[in-house]
């Protein structure tokens, strides 16, 4: 099945001087001089390049911009980067969209549509991506498919976070924050040089607030909580070899969400009247969501990076292990029962462990042809459960549609890929970029649906019922696809570059969650393919005006939502 979507990206212009002090314009590094724009270095193509030389629509935020705009997480990036949106259903299911491409799937046997990485380590689960920023060097947002260098879960784009590495000096900072709703925060960084060729860096943060919402009738707080995290990195630079090892840990203990129903023109008038009556006299900060709701998450990661500078090319090895656990409870309707005739108490927990290994060969910076080639392996083990306790009444549904059901998923997701990309300059002003990747994915799934009432109150409760029934099934499936990049760039005059590109993105097929039958639970969705056709311009005029714009057309095949 094929879907097509065409749109035009808005132009992005940066003007040096006073305009750069405005947070709304902070898409690239603030400038130290009012007479010239600094060059912005990114590694979107796995090597250092000027942002203006990369034939990709990119928004980059450096550390100074993040600090000046008080950006503390990817939600702040989404609010400032054109074409990027983020909705967070809960702490474990942030839904990131770039150019309208994203997914709301929570299945243990599925992937995000937007690639998310920390220090070039791909994060498999969405719940492990929406972390608070800590000692960040820069953030890069790449629009459009990034299938060649980023692979299986970057069909719509990528969001890359780079943390600060140890440096060969002794330094330290402490930052305190005070905000509304009794918000307090503290962040500290210590960097120490260890001899002539080694350094260590430690960063930690703590944040707490009482929440801006109130649960009725108890008056207890919602949307608040406490989070903290730390990272330790050690760097050893031994001539042609360098070794970087880092470990991070974070913990979030958050209140539940304050759900407030929003009516639309399509909402039945009787329900509009009922909802308005139940919420009469309440503010937008007051909700009937239970004070027992909560959101908890723990993240842990270890990463080792080895680099070797050879005579003809450089070598990079990137090894990582990550562990992400979360659980939450939520009342989806945000209205009291039986005043409103439906109540859904939703409780979920997930444990995810991933291991990844990437080897890359990279051309020397002064090579006539810049290229990168490599191989990638990824495996994750996921255990997920979600329980629905439902009470129903007419006119929404008969009381028998209520019930208590639980869905369990155990999944193994494995991926292997080989890739390569080269940029070939010719005729002084032209550059051709060619890239390709072949990816093989394998999924193994165990799906269980349980009626916790043991059939005592048929039919089984929704969402398994009223037509579904309990099941216990196992299945597996493999998916293989090529992806590619073709881009042609020309710079007819200094600092004005035009490019045209055609990119193929790929997201592996998946198995659904909360299926209503064993047959449906084992029915795999086809792989999602996305073709992007793009024309763009990147220009720096008179040293004081930066104007970047892109027009694109996206074509989907087997879109996963």
Coordinates of C-alpha atoms in Angstrom, one line a residue:
X1 CA 0.0 0.0 0.0
X2 CA 1.4 3.4 -1.0
X3 CA 0.9 6.9 0.4
X4 CA 2.3 10.1 -1.0
X5 CA 2.8 13.4 0.7
X6 CA 4.3 16.6 -0.6
X7 CA 5.2 19.8 1.2
X8 CA 7.7 22.6 1.2
X9 CA 9.9 23.4 4.2
X10 CA 10.1 26.9 5.4
X11 CA 13.2 28.9 4.8
X12 CA 15.6 29.4 7.8
X13 CA 17.5 32.6 8.0
X14 CA 20.0 33.8 10.6
X15 CA 21.1 37.4 10.8
X16 CA 24.1 38.3 12.9
X17 CA 23.9 41.1 15.4
X18 CA 21.0 41.8 17.8
X19 CA 18.7 39.3 16.1
X20 CA 20.9 36.5 17.3
X21 CA 20.0 37.2 20.9
X22 CA 16.4 36.2 20.3
X23 CA 15.6 32.6 21.4
X24 CA 13.2 32.1 18.5
X25 CA 16.0 32.5 16.1
X26 CA 18.4 30.1 17.9
X27 CA 18.8 27.4 15.4
X28 CA 22.6 27.6 15.1
X29 CA 25.4 28.7 17.2
X30 CA 25.2 32.3 18.5
X31 CA 27.9 34.5 17.1
X32 CA 30.7 36.2 18.9
X33 CA 31.0 38.9 16.4
X34 CA 28.3 41.1 14.8
X35 CA 30.3 41.3 11.6
X36 CA 30.8 37.6 10.8
X37 CA 29.1 34.3 11.3
X38 CA 31.0 31.5 12.8
X39 CA 31.3 28.2 10.9
X40 CA 29.2 25.5 12.4
X41 CA 30.8 22.1 12.5
X42 CA 28.5 19.0 12.5
X43 CA 29.1 15.2 12.2
X44 CA 25.9 14.3 10.5
X45 CA 27.7 12.2 7.9
X46 CA 30.0 10.6 10.4
X47 CA 32.9 13.0 9.8
X48 CA 33.4 16.7 10.7
X49 CA 32.0 19.1 8.1
X50 CA 30.7 22.6 8.0
X51 CA 26.9 22.6 8.3
X52 CA 26.7 24.6 5.1
X53 CA 28.5 21.9 3.1
X54 CA 26.2 19.0 4.0
X55 CA 23.5 18.2 1.5
X56 CA 20.9 17.6 4.3
X57 CA 18.4 19.9 5.9
X58 CA 19.9 20.3 9.4
X59 CA 19.3 22.3 12.5
X60 CA 22.2 22.4 15.0
X61 CA 22.2 23.7 18.6
X62 CA 25.5 24.2 20.4
X63 CA 26.0 24.2 24.1
X64 CA 25.7 28.0 24.4
X65 CA 22.4 28.1 22.5
X66 CA 21.0 25.3 24.6
X67 CA 22.0 27.2 27.8
X68 CA 20.7 30.5 26.6
X69 CA 17.3 29.1 25.6
X70 CA 17.0 27.0 28.8
X71 CA 16.7 23.8 26.7
X72 CA 16.6 20.9 29.1
X73 CA 15.4 18.0 26.9
X74 CA 14.2 17.0 23.4
X75 CA 10.8 18.7 24.0
X76 CA 12.6 22.0 24.0
X77 CA 14.5 21.1 20.8
X78 CA 11.2 20.1 19.1
X79 CA 9.7 23.5 20.0
X80 CA 12.6 25.3 18.3
X81 CA 13.5 23.2 15.3
X82 CA 11.4 23.7 12.1
X83 CA 9.4 20.7 11.0
X84 CA 9.8 18.8 14.4
X85 CA 7.0 18.0 16.8
X86 CA 6.9 16.0 20.0
X87 CA 4.0 14.7 22.0
X88 CA 4.6 12.7 25.2
X89 CA 1.8 10.2 26.0
X90 CA 3.8 9.2 29.0
X91 CA 7.4 8.9 30.2
X92 CA 8.0 5.7 28.2
X93 CA 6.3 6.7 25.0
X94 CA 7.5 10.1 23.6
X95 CA 6.3 10.4 20.0
X96 CA 8.8 12.4 17.9
X97 CA 7.8 13.5 14.3
X98 CA 10.0 15.1 11.7
X99 CA 8.3 16.5 8.6
X100 CA 5.2 14.6 9.8
X101 CA 6.9 11.2 9.9
X102 CA 6.7 9.3 13.2
X103 CA 4.8 6.6 14.9
X104 CA 2.7 6.0 18.0
X105 CA 3.4 2.3 18.2
X106 CA 4.4 1.0 21.7
X107 CA 4.9 -2.6 20.6
X108 CA 8.0 -4.4 21.9
X109 CA 8.5 -5.7 18.4
X110 CA 8.6 -2.4 16.6
X111 CA 11.0 0.6 16.0
X112 CA 10.7 4.4 16.1
X113 CA 10.5 6.1 12.7
X114 CA 13.0 8.8 13.9
X115 CA 16.5 7.7 14.7
X116 CA 17.7 8.9 18.1
X117 CA 21.3 8.6 19.2
X118 CA 23.6 9.6 22.1
X119 CA 27.2 10.0 21.1
X120 CA 26.5 8.0 17.8
X121 CA 24.9 5.1 19.7
X122 CA 21.4 4.3 18.4
X123 CA 18.7 4.1 21.1
X124 CA 16.3 1.3 20.3
X125 CA 13.3 2.2 22.5
X126 CA 11.5 5.6 22.6
X127 CA 11.3 5.5 26.3
X128 CA 15.1 5.6 26.6
X129 CA 15.4 8.8 24.4
X130 CA 13.4 11.5 26.2
X131 CA 16.1 12.1 28.9
X132 CA 17.0 15.3 30.5
X133 CA 20.1 17.0 29.0
X134 CA 23.3 16.7 31.0
X135 CA 26.6 18.4 29.9
X136 CA 25.7 18.5 26.2
X137 CA 28.0 19.7 23.5
X138 CA 25.5 20.0 20.7
X139 CA 22.3 18.6 19.2
X140 CA 21.7 18.0 15.5
X141 CA 18.3 17.5 13.9
X142 CA 18.5 15.9 10.5
X143 CA 15.3 16.0 8.3
X144 CA 14.4 13.3 5.8
X145 CA 15.5 9.7 5.6
X146 CA 19.0 8.9 6.9
X147 CA 19.0 5.2 5.9
X148 CA 22.5 5.0 4.6
X149 CA 24.5 6.0 7.7
X150 CA 21.9 5.7 10.4
X151 CA 20.0 2.6 9.3
X152 CA 16.9 0.8 10.3
X153 CA 15.0 3.3 12.5
X154 CA 15.7 6.6 10.7
X155 CA 13.2 6.5 7.9
X156 CA 11.9 10.0 8.8
X157 CA 15.0 11.7 10.1
X158 CA 17.4 11.6 13.1
X159 CA 18.0 13.5 16.3
X160 CA 21.6 13.2 17.5
X161 CA 22.9 14.3 20.9
X162 CA 26.6 14.7 21.6
X163 CA 27.9 15.0 25.2
X164 CA 31.0 16.8 26.2
X165 CA 34.2 14.7 26.3
X166 CA 37.0 15.0 28.8
X167 CA 39.5 17.7 28.0
X168 CA 43.2 18.1 29.0
X169 CA 42.6 20.8 31.7
X170 CA 41.3 21.2 35.2
X171 CA 37.9 22.9 35.4
X172 CA 34.5 22.8 37.0
X173 CA 31.1 24.5 37.0
X174 CA 28.0 24.5 39.2
X175 CA 24.7 25.7 38.0
X176 CA 21.6 26.2 40.2
X177 CA 18.0 26.7 39.0
X178 CA 14.9 28.0 40.7
X179 CA 11.5 28.1 39.0
X180 CA 7.8 28.2 39.4
X181 CA 5.9 25.5 41.3
X182 CA 8.7 25.0 43.7
X183 CA 11.2 23.9 41.1
X184 CA 14.8 23.5 42.2
X185 CA 17.7 22.2 40.2
X186 CA 21.4 21.7 40.5
X187 CA 24.0 20.7 37.9
X188 CA 27.7 20.3 38.4
X189 CA 30.6 19.3 36.1
X190 CA 34.2 18.5 37.1
X191 CA 37.0 17.9 34.6
X192 CA 40.5 16.8 35.5
X193 CA 43.6 16.1 33.6
X194 CA 45.4 12.8 34.5
X195 CA 48.9 13.1 33.4
X196 CA 49.9 14.1 29.9
X197 CA 47.6 11.8 27.9
X198 CA 44.5 11.1 30.0
X199 CA 41.5 13.0 31.4
X200 CA 38.4 12.3 33.4
X201 CA 35.0 14.2 33.4
X202 CA 32.1 13.8 35.8
X203 CA 28.7 15.5 35.4
X204 CA 25.6 15.2 37.6
X205 CA 22.2 16.9 37.9
X206 CA 19.2 16.9 40.2
X207 CA 15.8 18.5 39.6
X208 CA 12.6 18.5 41.5
X209 CA 9.2 20.4 41.3
X210 CA 5.7 20.1 42.8
X211 CA 3.9 20.0 39.5
X212 CA 1.7 22.6 37.9
X213 CA -1.6 20.5 38.0
X214 CA -3.9 19.4 40.8
X215 CA -5.8 16.2 41.3
X216 CA -9.4 16.5 42.3
X217 CA -10.9 16.1 44.9
X218 CA -7.7 15.3 46.9
X219 CA -5.8 18.4 45.9
X220 CA -2.5 16.4 45.4
X221 CA -0.1 17.5 42.8
X222 CA 0.3 16.1 39.2
X223 CA 2.9 16.7 36.5
X224 CA 5.7 17.1 39.0
X225 CA 8.4 14.9 40.4
X226 CA 12.1 14.4 40.9
X227 CA 14.8 13.3 38.4
X228 CA 18.6 13.0 38.7
X229 CA 21.4 11.6 36.7
X230 CA 25.2 11.3 36.3
X231 CA 27.8 10.5 33.7
X232 CA 31.5 9.6 34.1
X233 CA 33.8 9.6 31.1
X234 CA 37.5 8.7 30.9
X235 CA 39.7 9.6 27.9
X236 CA 43.2 8.3 27.1
X237 CA 45.0 9.6 24.0
X238 CA 48.0 7.5 23.1
X239 CA 49.3 9.0 19.9
X240 CA 47.6 7.3 16.9
X241 CA 45.1 5.6 19.3
X242 CA 42.5 7.1 21.6
X243 CA 40.2 5.3 24.0
X244 CA 37.0 6.8 25.5
X245 CA 34.9 5.0 28.0
X246 CA 31.7 6.5 29.5
X247 CA 29.0 5.3 31.8
X248 CA 25.7 7.1 32.7
X249 CA 22.8 6.5 35.0
X250 CA 19.5 8.4 35.5
X251 CA 16.4 8.0 37.5
X252 CA 13.0 9.7 37.2
X253 CA 10.3 9.5 39.8
X254 CA 7.4 11.6 38.4
X255 CA 3.8 12.3 39.3
X256 CA 1.1 11.1 36.9
X257 CA -0.3 13.1 34.1
X258 CA -3.3 15.5 34.5
X259 CA -5.6 14.3 31.7
X260 CA -8.1 16.9 30.5
X261 CA -10.6 15.9 27.8
X262 CA -10.7 18.2 24.8
X263 CA -13.8 18.3 22.6
X264 CA -13.8 18.8 18.8
X265 CA -16.4 19.7 16.2
X266 CA -16.9 16.0 15.6
X267 CA -17.7 15.3 19.3
X268 CA -21.4 14.4 19.9
X269 CA -23.3 17.3 21.4
X270 CA -24.5 15.2 24.3
X271 CA -20.9 14.4 25.3
X272 CA -19.9 18.1 24.9
X273 CA -22.6 19.0 27.3
X274 CA -21.7 16.2 29.7
X275 CA -18.0 17.0 29.7
X276 CA -18.6 20.8 30.1
X277 CA -20.9 20.1 33.0
X278 CA -18.4 17.8 34.8
X279 CA -15.7 20.4 34.4
X280 CA -17.7 23.5 35.2
X281 CA -15.8 25.9 37.4
X282 CA -12.4 24.1 37.0
X283 CA -9.2 25.6 35.6
X284 CA -7.0 23.9 33.0
X285 CA -4.7 23.0 35.9
X286 CA -7.3 20.8 37.6
X287 CA -8.0 17.2 36.6
X288 CA -9.9 14.2 37.9
X289 CA -6.8 12.0 37.2
X290 CA -6.0 9.9 40.2
X291 CA -3.3 11.0 42.6
X292 CA -2.1 7.4 42.5
X293 CA -0.9 7.8 39.0
X294 CA 2.9 7.8 38.5
X295 CA 5.7 7.6 36.0
X296 CA 9.0 5.9 36.9
X297 CA 12.1 5.3 34.7
X298 CA 15.7 4.1 35.2
X299 CA 18.4 4.3 32.5
X300 CA 21.9 2.9 32.5
X301 CA 24.5 2.8 29.8
X302 CA 28.1 1.9 29.1
X303 CA 29.9 3.0 25.9
X304 CA 33.4 2.4 24.7
X305 CA 34.9 4.2 21.7
X306 CA 38.3 3.3 20.1
X307 CA 39.8 5.4 17.4
X308 CA 42.9 4.8 15.4
X309 CA 44.5 7.3 13.0
X310 CA 46.1 5.3 10.2
X311 CA 48.2 6.4 7.3
X312 CA 45.5 6.0 4.6
X313 CA 42.3 6.0 6.6
X314 CA 41.0 6.1 10.2
X315 CA 39.3 3.4 12.2
X316 CA 36.4 3.7 14.7
X317 CA 35.0 1.0 17.0
X318 CA 31.8 1.9 18.9
X319 CA 30.6 -0.6 21.5
X320 CA 27.6 0.0 23.8
X321 CA 25.2 -1.6 26.3
X322 CA 22.1 0.1 27.5
X323 CA 19.4 -0.8 30.0
X324 CA 16.1 1.0 30.2
X325 CA 13.2 0.2 32.6
X326 CA 10.0 2.2 33.1
X327 CA 6.6 1.8 34.5
X328 CA 3.5 4.1 34.7
X329 CA -0.1 4.3 35.7
X330 CA -2.6 6.6 34.0
X331 CA -6.4 7.4 33.9
X332 CA -6.9 8.0 30.2
X333 CA -10.2 9.8 30.4
X334 CA -9.5 12.3 33.1
X335 CA -13.1 12.4 34.2
X336 CA -14.9 10.8 37.2
X337 CA -16.9 7.6 36.8
X338 CA -19.9 7.1 36.6
X339 CA -20.4 10.8 36.0
X340 CA -18.7 10.1 32.7
X341 CA -19.7 6.6 31.5
X342 CA -16.2 5.3 30.8
X343 CA -13.1 4.9 32.9
X344 CA -9.8 3.3 31.7
X345 CA -7.1 2.7 34.3
X346 CA -4.0 2.0 32.2
X347 CA -0.8 0.4 33.8
X348 CA 2.3 -0.5 31.9
X349 CA 5.9 -1.7 32.6
X350 CA 8.8 -2.4 30.3
X351 CA 12.3 -3.7 30.6
X352 CA 14.6 -3.3 27.6
X353 CA 18.3 -4.2 27.2
X354 CA 20.3 -3.5 24.1
X355 CA 23.8 -4.2 22.8
X356 CA 25.3 -2.6 19.7
X357 CA 28.6 -2.8 17.9
X358 CA 29.7 -0.6 15.0
X359 CA 33.0 -0.7 13.1
X360 CA 33.8 2.2 10.7
X361 CA 36.6 3.0 8.3
X362 CA 36.8 6.8 7.5
X363 CA 38.9 8.6 4.9
X364 CA 41.5 11.0 6.0
X365 CA 40.3 14.7 6.1
X366 CA 42.6 15.7 3.2
X367 CA 41.5 12.9 0.9
X368 CA 40.4 13.8 -2.6
X369 CA 37.3 11.6 -2.1
X370 CA 35.7 11.6 1.4
X371 CA 34.2 8.3 2.3
X372 CA 33.0 6.2 5.1
X373 CA 32.3 2.4 5.2
X374 CA 31.3 0.1 8.0
X375 CA 29.4 -2.7 9.6
X376 CA 26.8 -2.6 12.3
X377 CA 25.2 -5.1 14.7
X378 CA 22.3 -4.5 17.2
X379 CA 20.3 -6.7 19.5
X380 CA 17.7 -5.9 22.1
X381 CA 15.7 -7.9 24.6
X382 CA 12.3 -6.5 25.7
X383 CA 9.7 -7.6 28.2
X384 CA 6.6 -5.5 28.3
X385 CA 3.2 -5.7 30.0
X386 CA 0.2 -3.4 29.9
X387 CA -3.0 -3.8 32.0
X388 CA -6.3 -2.2 31.3
X389 CA -8.9 -2.0 34.1
X390 CA -12.1 -0.7 32.5
X391 CA -15.5 0.4 33.8
X392 CA -18.2 1.2 31.3
X393 CA -21.8 2.4 31.4
X394 CA -24.4 3.4 28.8
X395 CA -24.5 5.3 26.5
X396 CA -20.8 4.7 25.8
X397 CA -20.9 0.9 26.2
X398 CA -22.8 -1.7 28.2
X399 CA -21.3 -2.4 31.7
X400 CA -20.3 -5.9 30.5
X401 CA -17.7 -4.3 28.2
X402 CA -15.8 -3.4 31.3
X403 CA -13.2 -5.7 32.6
X404 CA -9.6 -6.4 33.6
X405 CA -7.1 -7.6 30.9
X406 CA -3.3 -7.7 30.6
X407 CA -1.1 -8.0 27.5
X408 CA 2.4 -9.4 27.8
X409 CA 5.1 -9.2 25.2
X410 CA 8.6 -10.7 25.1
X411 CA 10.6 -9.7 22.1
X412 CA 14.1 -10.2 20.7
X413 CA 15.0 -7.7 17.9
X414 CA 18.3 -8.2 16.0
X415 CA 19.7 -6.2 13.2
X416 CA 22.8 -6.4 11.0
X417 CA 23.9 -3.9 8.3
X418 CA 26.8 -3.0 6.1
X419 CA 27.1 0.5 4.6
X420 CA 29.2 2.9 2.7
X421 CA 29.1 6.5 1.4
X422 CA 31.4 8.7 -0.6
X423 CA 31.5 12.3 -1.6
X424 CA 33.2 12.9 -5.0
X425 CA 34.1 16.5 -6.0
X426 CA 34.6 17.3 -9.7
X427 CA 34.8 20.2 -12.1
X428 CA 35.8 22.6 -9.2
X429 CA 32.3 23.5 -8.2
X430 CA 30.4 20.2 -8.2
X431 CA 30.1 17.3 -5.6
X432 CA 28.4 14.0 -6.0
X433 CA 27.4 12.0 -2.9
X434 CA 26.6 8.3 -3.3
X435 CA 25.7 6.0 -0.4
X436 CA 24.1 2.6 0.1
X437 CA 23.2 0.3 3.0
X438 CA 21.9 -3.2 3.3
X439 CA 20.0 -4.1 6.5
X440 CA 18.8 -7.5 7.7
X441 CA 16.4 -7.5 10.7
X442 CA 15.0 -10.4 12.7
X443 CA 12.2 -10.3 15.2
X444 CA 11.1 -13.0 17.6
X445 CA 7.9 -12.4 19.6
X446 CA 5.9 -14.1 22.4
X447 CA 2.5 -12.5 22.9
X448 CA 0.1 -13.3 25.7
X449 CA -3.4 -11.8 26.4
X450 CA -5.0 -12.6 29.8
X451 CA -8.5 -12.1 31.1
X452 CA -7.7 -11.4 34.8
X453 CA -11.3 -12.1 35.7
X454 CA -11.0 -15.7 34.4
X455 CA -14.0 -15.5 32.1
X456 CA -16.3 -14.8 35.1
X457 CA -17.9 -11.7 33.4
X458 CA -18.1 -12.3 29.6
X459 CA -17.4 -10.9 27.2
X460 CA -13.7 -10.2 28.0
X461 CA -13.1 -6.5 28.8
X462 CA -12.0 -3.9 26.2
X463 CA -9.5 -3.4 24.6
X464 CA -9.2 -7.2 24.2
X465 CA -13.0 -7.6 24.0
X466 CA -15.7 -7.6 23.3
X467 CA -14.9 -9.6 20.1
X468 CA -11.4 -10.9 21.1
X469 CA -10.3 -13.7 23.4
X470 CA -7.2 -14.6 25.4
X471 CA -4.2 -16.2 23.6
X472 CA -0.6 -17.3 24.1
X473 CA 1.3 -17.4 20.9
X474 CA 4.9 -17.3 19.5
X475 CA 6.2 -16.2 16.2
X476 CA 9.1 -14.7 14.3
X477 CA 9.9 -12.9 11.0
X478 CA 12.8 -11.5 9.1
X479 CA 13.1 -8.4 7.0
X480 CA 15.8 -7.2 4.6
X481 CA 16.0 -4.1 2.5
X482 CA 18.5 -1.8 0.8
X483 CA 18.5 1.9 1.4
X484 CA 20.5 4.6 -0.4
X485 CA 21.4 8.2 -0.9
X486 CA 22.1 10.2 -4.1
X487 CA 22.9 13.9 -3.8
X488 CA 24.4 16.4 -6.3
X489 CA 25.6 19.8 -5.0
X490 CA 27.0 22.8 -6.8
X491 CA 28.6 26.0 -5.4
X492 CA 28.5 28.5 -8.4
X493 CA 29.7 31.3 -6.2
X494 CA 31.5 31.3 -2.8
X495 CA 29.3 30.4 0.1
X496 CA 26.2 29.7 -2.0
X497 CA 25.5 26.0 -2.4
X498 CA 22.5 24.3 -4.1
X499 CA 21.8 20.6 -3.8
X500 CA 19.4 18.0 -5.1
X501 CA 19.0 14.6 -3.4
X502 CA 17.1 11.4 -3.5
X503 CA 17.1 9.3 -0.3
X504 CA 15.5 5.9 0.5
X505 CA 14.6 5.3 4.2
X506 CA 13.7 1.9 5.8
X507 CA 12.1 0.8 9.0
X508 CA 11.8 -2.9 9.6
X509 CA 8.4 -4.6 9.8
X510 CA 6.9 -5.2 13.2
X511 CA 4.3 -7.1 15.2
X512 CA 1.4 -5.2 16.8
X513 CA 0.7 -4.8 20.5
X514 CA -2.7 -5.2 22.3
X515 CA -3.9 -7.5 19.5
X516 CA -7.4 -9.0 19.8
X517 CA -6.6 -12.5 18.7
X518 CA -3.6 -14.8 18.5
X519 CA -3.8 -14.7 14.7
X520 CA -3.6 -10.9 14.7
X521 CA -0.8 -10.9 17.2
X522 CA 1.3 -13.0 14.8
X523 CA 0.5 -11.0 11.7
X524 CA 3.6 -9.0 10.9
X525 CA 3.4 -5.5 9.4
X526 CA 5.4 -4.9 6.3
X527 CA 8.6 -2.9 6.4
X528 CA 8.1 0.9 6.0
X529 CA 9.8 2.5 3.1
X530 CA 10.1 6.2 2.5
X531 CA 11.5 8.0 -0.6
X532 CA 12.5 11.6 -0.2
X533 CA 13.1 14.0 -3.1
X534 CA 14.7 17.3 -2.1
X535 CA 16.0 20.5 -3.5
X536 CA 17.9 22.9 -1.2
X537 CA 20.1 25.9 -0.9
X538 CA 22.6 26.8 1.8
X539 CA 24.1 30.3 1.7
X540 CA 26.1 32.7 3.8
X541 CA 25.8 36.2 2.3
X542 CA 28.1 39.2 3.1
X543 CA 29.3 37.2 6.1
X544 CA 26.3 38.4 8.1
X545 CA 23.3 36.6 6.7
X546 CA 22.8 32.8 6.6
X547 CA 19.8 31.6 4.6
X548 CA 19.0 27.9 4.2
X549 CA 15.9 26.5 2.6
X550 CA 14.6 23.2 1.3
X551 CA 11.7 21.9 -0.7
X552 CA 10.9 18.2 -0.5
X553 CA 8.4 15.5 -1.5
X554 CA 7.9 12.3 0.5
X555 CA 6.5 9.1 -0.7
X556 CA 5.6 6.3 1.7
X557 CA 5.2 2.6 1.1
X558 CA 3.5 0.5 3.9
X559 CA 3.4 3.3 6.4
X560 CA 3.4 2.2 10.0
X561 CA 1.5 4.4 12.4

